[in-house]
């Protein structure tokens, strides 16, 4: 008995972007880098009217949230949430930091990851995906990555860049990003 | 194993309660909906927590879209109010609600909106509010207008207000649209009708509330929003 989702439509820029939206961490937060990417549709065209949102743990794998059974931890300069609309070339850029490992549903640690929501005209509900880190040994034991077939798994692993990591999102087609439901 | 219990997961949506991503009658879904099946993601702490966005994001007039300029906007003044609840009927407290809408003529204050209807210098069309301790929110605005779009011949969107909610967990995030009762444009709107279950679809329609109107001032619509719920107590591993 929930309220159904509806598309964010083409005009969300009127209400949703914030001046500090792209900053999951303060600009000078220790270890901060840029998470950048392009959003592509099923024809390989850039999507210039998407909104990317992220949510993640802090570098110690903790959340400033009352439901974290280990207790909430507030870290100065760390919000863990960011939102960024794509530009006319379909690109987004978010300032963030590498999260620590986080317990999964059974308490076992998952490899560092960033949860991502994709909202856009033409999406009747958000798409959810995850960013994993390149050269992360824990990826090999991550229970979520293990459920995804080995070829498609690569779509969840970011690439290293000069100023951080790149994570492109393909909504449909040959290199379609793995999207989750929960 | 850790010495703490993981929080209970949020329950799935009922079948047909959510619109299918691929809804060909809504043309923009054709190239923007995944073709591969979605992968089930067990809810860990990243999904069971979410941003706690405080009232510092909300200014004193952010909930009143009729008082954000020097003059008053054109249109029919309305209050839009309701409660944010979870699937078990519990209030979702202290959570951010964001809205955006057209002006009374059906025009968005957005460079991409080409509808040849007038802009209103006294109306922006964006608002923010926090729910209170009982999950209540309230906006003052004007009734938005219907607007044409190019999805099919002579396509018109029924009047609506866009809503964005965070709830208390990444899993509860919801972006939706609120409609007005008895809109004659419902039947031809593929976005509204993308929700296959008629009862679920009706949950997108606000209720006119005569008792909540302000005499000689404004009409009123109630729109309660239900986010995903979960079991009240954490699951126990051992009896
Ligand atoms: Fe709209």
PDB file of C-alpha atoms in Angstrom, chain B residues 44-220:
ATOM      1  CA  UNK B  44      22.520  -3.820   3.947  1.00  0.00           C
ATOM      2  CA  UNK B  45      23.326  -0.777   6.042  1.00  0.00           C
ATOM      3  CA  UNK B  46      23.858   1.423   2.980  1.00  0.00           C
ATOM      4  CA  UNK B  47      20.269   0.748   1.903  1.00  0.00           C
ATOM      5  CA  UNK B  48      18.806   0.839   5.433  1.00  0.00           C
ATOM      6  CA  UNK B  49      20.230   4.265   6.210  1.00  0.00           C
ATOM      7  CA  UNK B  50      19.889   7.480   4.255  1.00  0.00           C
ATOM      8  CA  UNK B  51      20.633  11.162   4.365  1.00  0.00           C
ATOM      9  CA  UNK B  52      19.271  12.964   7.417  1.00  0.00           C
ATOM     10  CA  UNK B  53      18.631  16.337   5.823  1.00  0.00           C
ATOM     11  CA  UNK B  54      17.774  18.896   8.448  1.00  0.00           C
ATOM     12  CA  UNK B  55      15.520  21.912   8.570  1.00  0.00           C
ATOM     13  CA  UNK B  56      18.592  24.028   7.758  1.00  0.00           C
ATOM     14  CA  UNK B  57      17.726  23.258   4.137  1.00  0.00           C
ATOM     15  CA  UNK B  58      14.313  24.909   4.498  1.00  0.00           C
ATOM     16  CA  UNK B  59      13.755  28.672   4.731  1.00  0.00           C
ATOM     17  CA  UNK B  60      10.774  30.199   6.552  1.00  0.00           C
ATOM     18  CA  UNK B  61       8.825  30.902   3.335  1.00  0.00           C
ATOM     19  CA  UNK B  62       9.919  27.856   1.365  1.00  0.00           C
ATOM     20  CA  UNK B  63       6.585  26.114   1.994  1.00  0.00           C
ATOM     21  CA  UNK B  64       4.592  29.105   0.687  1.00  0.00           C
ATOM     22  CA  UNK B  65       4.936  29.407  -3.082  1.00  0.00           C
ATOM     23  CA  UNK B  66       2.626  32.442  -3.080  1.00  0.00           C
ATOM     24  CA  UNK B  67       5.001  34.567  -0.988  1.00  0.00           C
ATOM     25  CA  UNK B  68       8.331  34.169  -2.717  1.00  0.00           C
ATOM     26  CA  UNK B  69       8.060  37.389  -4.765  1.00  0.00           C
ATOM     27  CA  UNK B  70       7.000  40.992  -4.292  1.00  0.00           C
ATOM     28  CA  UNK B  71       3.493  40.362  -5.545  1.00  0.00           C
ATOM     29  CA  UNK B  72       1.057  37.467  -5.453  1.00  0.00           C
ATOM     30  CA  UNK B  73       0.951  34.939  -8.257  1.00  0.00           C
ATOM     31  CA  UNK B  74      -2.031  34.606 -10.581  1.00  0.00           C
ATOM     32  CA  UNK B  75      -4.230  31.581 -10.030  1.00  0.00           C
ATOM     33  CA  UNK B  76      -6.438  29.716  -7.657  1.00  0.00           C
ATOM     34  CA  UNK B  77      -4.849  29.785  -4.194  1.00  0.00           C
ATOM     35  CA  UNK B  78      -4.723  26.332  -2.599  1.00  0.00           C
ATOM     36  CA  UNK B  79      -3.234  24.576   0.377  1.00  0.00           C
ATOM     37  CA  UNK B  80      -1.731  21.160  -0.225  1.00  0.00           C
ATOM     38  CA  UNK B  81      -1.235  19.236   2.980  1.00  0.00           C
ATOM     39  CA  UNK B  82      -1.073  15.708   4.274  1.00  0.00           C
ATOM     40  CA  UNK B  83       0.964  13.160   6.113  1.00  0.00           C
ATOM     41  CA  UNK B  84       3.966  11.122   5.127  1.00  0.00           C
ATOM     42  CA  UNK B  85       3.509   7.606   6.470  1.00  0.00           C
ATOM     43  CA  UNK B  86       5.308   4.316   6.075  1.00  0.00           C
ATOM     44  CA  UNK B  87       3.587   1.158   4.862  1.00  0.00           C
ATOM     45  CA  UNK B  88       2.571   0.324   8.424  1.00  0.00           C
ATOM     46  CA  UNK B  89       0.829   3.646   8.989  1.00  0.00           C
ATOM     47  CA  UNK B  90       3.608   5.089  11.115  1.00  0.00           C
ATOM     48  CA  UNK B  91       4.443   8.765  10.564  1.00  0.00           C
ATOM     49  CA  UNK B  92       7.699   9.552   8.776  1.00  0.00           C
ATOM     50  CA  UNK B  93       8.960  12.413  10.931  1.00  0.00           C
ATOM     51  CA  UNK B  94      11.368  15.244  10.228  1.00  0.00           C
ATOM     52  CA  UNK B  95      11.906  14.381   6.611  1.00  0.00           C
ATOM     53  CA  UNK B  96      12.374  16.745   3.698  1.00  0.00           C
ATOM     54  CA  UNK B  97       9.568  17.149   1.126  1.00  0.00           C
ATOM     55  CA  UNK B  98      10.406  19.013  -2.085  1.00  0.00           C
ATOM     56  CA  UNK B  99       7.848  20.130  -4.699  1.00  0.00           C
ATOM     57  CA  UNK B 100       7.878  21.843  -8.084  1.00  0.00           C
ATOM     58  CA  UNK B 101       5.087  22.739 -10.475  1.00  0.00           C
ATOM     59  CA  UNK B 102       3.861  24.938 -13.333  1.00  0.00           C
ATOM     60  CA  UNK B 103       2.210  28.280 -12.815  1.00  0.00           C
ATOM     61  CA  UNK B 104      -1.554  28.676 -13.213  1.00  0.00           C
ATOM     62  CA  UNK B 105      -1.188  28.829 -16.991  1.00  0.00           C
ATOM     63  CA  UNK B 106       0.636  25.495 -17.229  1.00  0.00           C
ATOM     64  CA  UNK B 107       4.126  26.935 -17.792  1.00  0.00           C
ATOM     65  CA  UNK B 108       7.281  25.950 -15.907  1.00  0.00           C
ATOM     66  CA  UNK B 109       9.900  28.548 -15.087  1.00  0.00           C
ATOM     67  CA  UNK B 110      12.456  26.488 -17.012  1.00  0.00           C
ATOM     68  CA  UNK B 111      14.362  27.296 -20.199  1.00  0.00           C
ATOM     69  CA  UNK B 112      13.338  23.960 -21.698  1.00  0.00           C
ATOM     70  CA  UNK B 113       9.605  24.636 -21.405  1.00  0.00           C
ATOM     71  CA  UNK B 114       8.405  25.824 -24.838  1.00  0.00           C
ATOM     72  CA  UNK B 115       4.689  25.875 -24.078  1.00  0.00           C
ATOM     73  CA  UNK B 116       3.499  29.300 -25.350  1.00  0.00           C
ATOM     74  CA  UNK B 117       1.679  30.183 -22.134  1.00  0.00           C
ATOM     75  CA  UNK B 118       2.623  33.225 -20.056  1.00  0.00           C
ATOM     76  CA  UNK B 119       5.210  33.171 -17.301  1.00  0.00           C
ATOM     77  CA  UNK B 120       4.189  34.777 -14.029  1.00  0.00           C
ATOM     78  CA  UNK B 121       6.774  37.179 -12.560  1.00  0.00           C
ATOM     79  CA  UNK B 122       5.389  36.393  -9.108  1.00  0.00           C
ATOM     80  CA  UNK B 123       5.680  32.636  -9.303  1.00  0.00           C
ATOM     81  CA  UNK B 124       8.721  30.380  -9.312  1.00  0.00           C
ATOM     82  CA  UNK B 125       7.001  27.086  -8.558  1.00  0.00           C
ATOM     83  CA  UNK B 126       9.451  25.376  -6.169  1.00  0.00           C
ATOM     84  CA  UNK B 127       8.910  24.625  -2.487  1.00  0.00           C
ATOM     85  CA  UNK B 128      10.386  22.743   0.454  1.00  0.00           C
ATOM     86  CA  UNK B 129       9.004  21.638   3.809  1.00  0.00           C
ATOM     87  CA  UNK B 130       9.916  19.314   6.657  1.00  0.00           C
ATOM     88  CA  UNK B 131       7.376  16.898   8.108  1.00  0.00           C
ATOM     89  CA  UNK B 132       6.590  17.428  11.794  1.00  0.00           C
ATOM     90  CA  UNK B 133       6.605  14.874  14.614  1.00  0.00           C
ATOM     91  CA  UNK B 134       3.378  13.350  13.235  1.00  0.00           C
ATOM     92  CA  UNK B 135       4.591  13.243   9.654  1.00  0.00           C
ATOM     93  CA  UNK B 136       2.512  16.256   8.583  1.00  0.00           C
ATOM     94  CA  UNK B 137       3.544  18.729   5.910  1.00  0.00           C
ATOM     95  CA  UNK B 138       1.801  21.733   4.370  1.00  0.00           C
ATOM     96  CA  UNK B 139       2.331  23.900   1.299  1.00  0.00           C
ATOM     97  CA  UNK B 140       0.533  27.040   0.159  1.00  0.00           C
ATOM     98  CA  UNK B 141       0.540  27.459  -3.610  1.00  0.00           C
ATOM     99  CA  UNK B 142      -1.680  28.057  -6.614  1.00  0.00           C
ATOM    100  CA  UNK B 143      -3.322  25.309  -8.631  1.00  0.00           C
ATOM    101  CA  UNK B 144      -0.982  24.364 -11.500  1.00  0.00           C
ATOM    102  CA  UNK B 145      -2.254  24.244 -15.079  1.00  0.00           C
ATOM    103  CA  UNK B 146      -2.413  21.414 -17.594  1.00  0.00           C
ATOM    104  CA  UNK B 147       0.208  21.581 -20.337  1.00  0.00           C
ATOM    105  CA  UNK B 148       0.725  20.030 -23.775  1.00  0.00           C
ATOM    106  CA  UNK B 149       3.615  17.720 -24.590  1.00  0.00           C
ATOM    107  CA  UNK B 150       4.631  15.774 -27.638  1.00  0.00           C
ATOM    108  CA  UNK B 151       4.203  12.199 -26.496  1.00  0.00           C
ATOM    109  CA  UNK B 152       1.273  11.551 -28.858  1.00  0.00           C
ATOM    110  CA  UNK B 153      -1.131  13.637 -30.934  1.00  0.00           C
ATOM    111  CA  UNK B 154      -2.721  16.383 -28.826  1.00  0.00           C
ATOM    112  CA  UNK B 155      -1.180  15.037 -25.611  1.00  0.00           C
ATOM    113  CA  UNK B 156      -1.814  17.009 -22.417  1.00  0.00           C
ATOM    114  CA  UNK B 157      -0.482  16.363 -18.953  1.00  0.00           C
ATOM    115  CA  UNK B 158      -3.189  16.561 -16.282  1.00  0.00           C
ATOM    116  CA  UNK B 159      -2.418  19.282 -13.730  1.00  0.00           C
ATOM    117  CA  UNK B 160       0.072  17.920 -11.208  1.00  0.00           C
ATOM    118  CA  UNK B 161       2.609  18.836  -8.552  1.00  0.00           C
ATOM    119  CA  UNK B 162       5.940  16.981  -8.540  1.00  0.00           C
ATOM    120  CA  UNK B 163       6.968  15.603  -5.128  1.00  0.00           C
ATOM    121  CA  UNK B 164      10.361  14.351  -3.915  1.00  0.00           C
ATOM    122  CA  UNK B 165      10.741  12.542  -0.581  1.00  0.00           C
ATOM    123  CA  UNK B 166      13.673  10.965   1.210  1.00  0.00           C
ATOM    124  CA  UNK B 167      12.050   9.072   4.071  1.00  0.00           C
ATOM    125  CA  UNK B 168      14.568   7.673   6.514  1.00  0.00           C
ATOM    126  CA  UNK B 169      16.458   5.245   4.283  1.00  0.00           C
ATOM    127  CA  UNK B 170      17.896   5.067   0.788  1.00  0.00           C
ATOM    128  CA  UNK B 171      15.318   2.334   0.194  1.00  0.00           C
ATOM    129  CA  UNK B 172      12.433   4.715   0.932  1.00  0.00           C
ATOM    130  CA  UNK B 173      13.385   7.431  -1.569  1.00  0.00           C
ATOM    131  CA  UNK B 174      10.334   8.418  -3.643  1.00  0.00           C
ATOM    132  CA  UNK B 175       9.789  10.839  -6.496  1.00  0.00           C
ATOM    133  CA  UNK B 176       6.189  11.085  -7.622  1.00  0.00           C
ATOM    134  CA  UNK B 177       3.437  13.393  -8.875  1.00  0.00           C
ATOM    135  CA  UNK B 178       0.252  14.525  -7.156  1.00  0.00           C
ATOM    136  CA  UNK B 179      -2.854  14.941  -9.311  1.00  0.00           C
ATOM    137  CA  UNK B 180      -6.187  16.684  -8.718  1.00  0.00           C
ATOM    138  CA  UNK B 181      -9.493  14.809  -8.423  1.00  0.00           C
ATOM    139  CA  UNK B 182     -11.698  14.141 -11.480  1.00  0.00           C
ATOM    140  CA  UNK B 183      -9.269  15.518 -14.028  1.00  0.00           C
ATOM    141  CA  UNK B 184     -10.737  14.949 -17.529  1.00  0.00           C
ATOM    142  CA  UNK B 185      -7.190  14.459 -18.872  1.00  0.00           C
ATOM    143  CA  UNK B 186      -6.493  11.289 -16.874  1.00  0.00           C
ATOM    144  CA  UNK B 187      -7.664   8.841 -19.536  1.00  0.00           C
ATOM    145  CA  UNK B 188      -5.173   9.970 -22.172  1.00  0.00           C
ATOM    146  CA  UNK B 189      -2.145  10.386 -19.876  1.00  0.00           C
ATOM    147  CA  UNK B 190       0.370   7.533 -20.180  1.00  0.00           C
ATOM    148  CA  UNK B 191       2.361   8.642 -17.143  1.00  0.00           C
ATOM    149  CA  UNK B 192      -0.608   8.515 -14.758  1.00  0.00           C
ATOM    150  CA  UNK B 193      -1.820   5.273 -16.359  1.00  0.00           C
ATOM    151  CA  UNK B 194       1.610   3.657 -16.197  1.00  0.00           C
ATOM    152  CA  UNK B 195       0.543   2.538 -12.718  1.00  0.00           C
ATOM    153  CA  UNK B 196      -1.425  -0.568 -13.692  1.00  0.00           C
ATOM    154  CA  UNK B 197      -3.279  -1.168 -10.426  1.00  0.00           C
ATOM    155  CA  UNK B 198      -6.259   1.249 -10.348  1.00  0.00           C
ATOM    156  CA  UNK B 199      -6.256   1.433  -6.547  1.00  0.00           C
ATOM    157  CA  UNK B 200      -2.561   2.297  -6.484  1.00  0.00           C
ATOM    158  CA  UNK B 201      -3.130   4.871  -9.229  1.00  0.00           C
ATOM    159  CA  UNK B 202      -5.793   6.562  -7.117  1.00  0.00           C
ATOM    160  CA  UNK B 203      -3.205   7.057  -4.384  1.00  0.00           C
ATOM    161  CA  UNK B 204      -1.635   9.645  -6.700  1.00  0.00           C
ATOM    162  CA  UNK B 205      -4.801  11.742  -6.610  1.00  0.00           C
ATOM    163  CA  UNK B 206      -5.260  14.304  -3.839  1.00  0.00           C
ATOM    164  CA  UNK B 207      -8.637  14.649  -2.108  1.00  0.00           C
ATOM    165  CA  UNK B 208     -10.502  17.945  -2.087  1.00  0.00           C
ATOM    166  CA  UNK B 209     -11.046  18.769   1.591  1.00  0.00           C
ATOM    167  CA  UNK B 210     -13.785  21.331   2.144  1.00  0.00           C
ATOM    168  CA  UNK B 211     -13.229  21.253   5.890  1.00  0.00           C
ATOM    169  CA  UNK B 212      -9.626  22.330   5.440  1.00  0.00           C
ATOM    170  CA  UNK B 213     -10.406  25.263   3.170  1.00  0.00           C
ATOM    171  CA  UNK B 214      -9.956  28.746   4.575  1.00  0.00           C
ATOM    172  CA  UNK B 215     -13.164  30.786   4.108  1.00  0.00           C
ATOM    173  CA  UNK B 216     -12.739  33.688   1.717  1.00  0.00           C
ATOM    174  CA  UNK B 217      -9.100  32.719   1.196  1.00  0.00           C
ATOM    175  CA  UNK B 218      -8.105  29.305  -0.204  1.00  0.00           C
ATOM    176  CA  UNK B 219      -9.224  25.844  -1.260  1.00  0.00           C
ATOM    177  CA  UNK B 220      -7.479  22.786   0.155  1.00  0.00           C
TER     178      UNK B 220
END
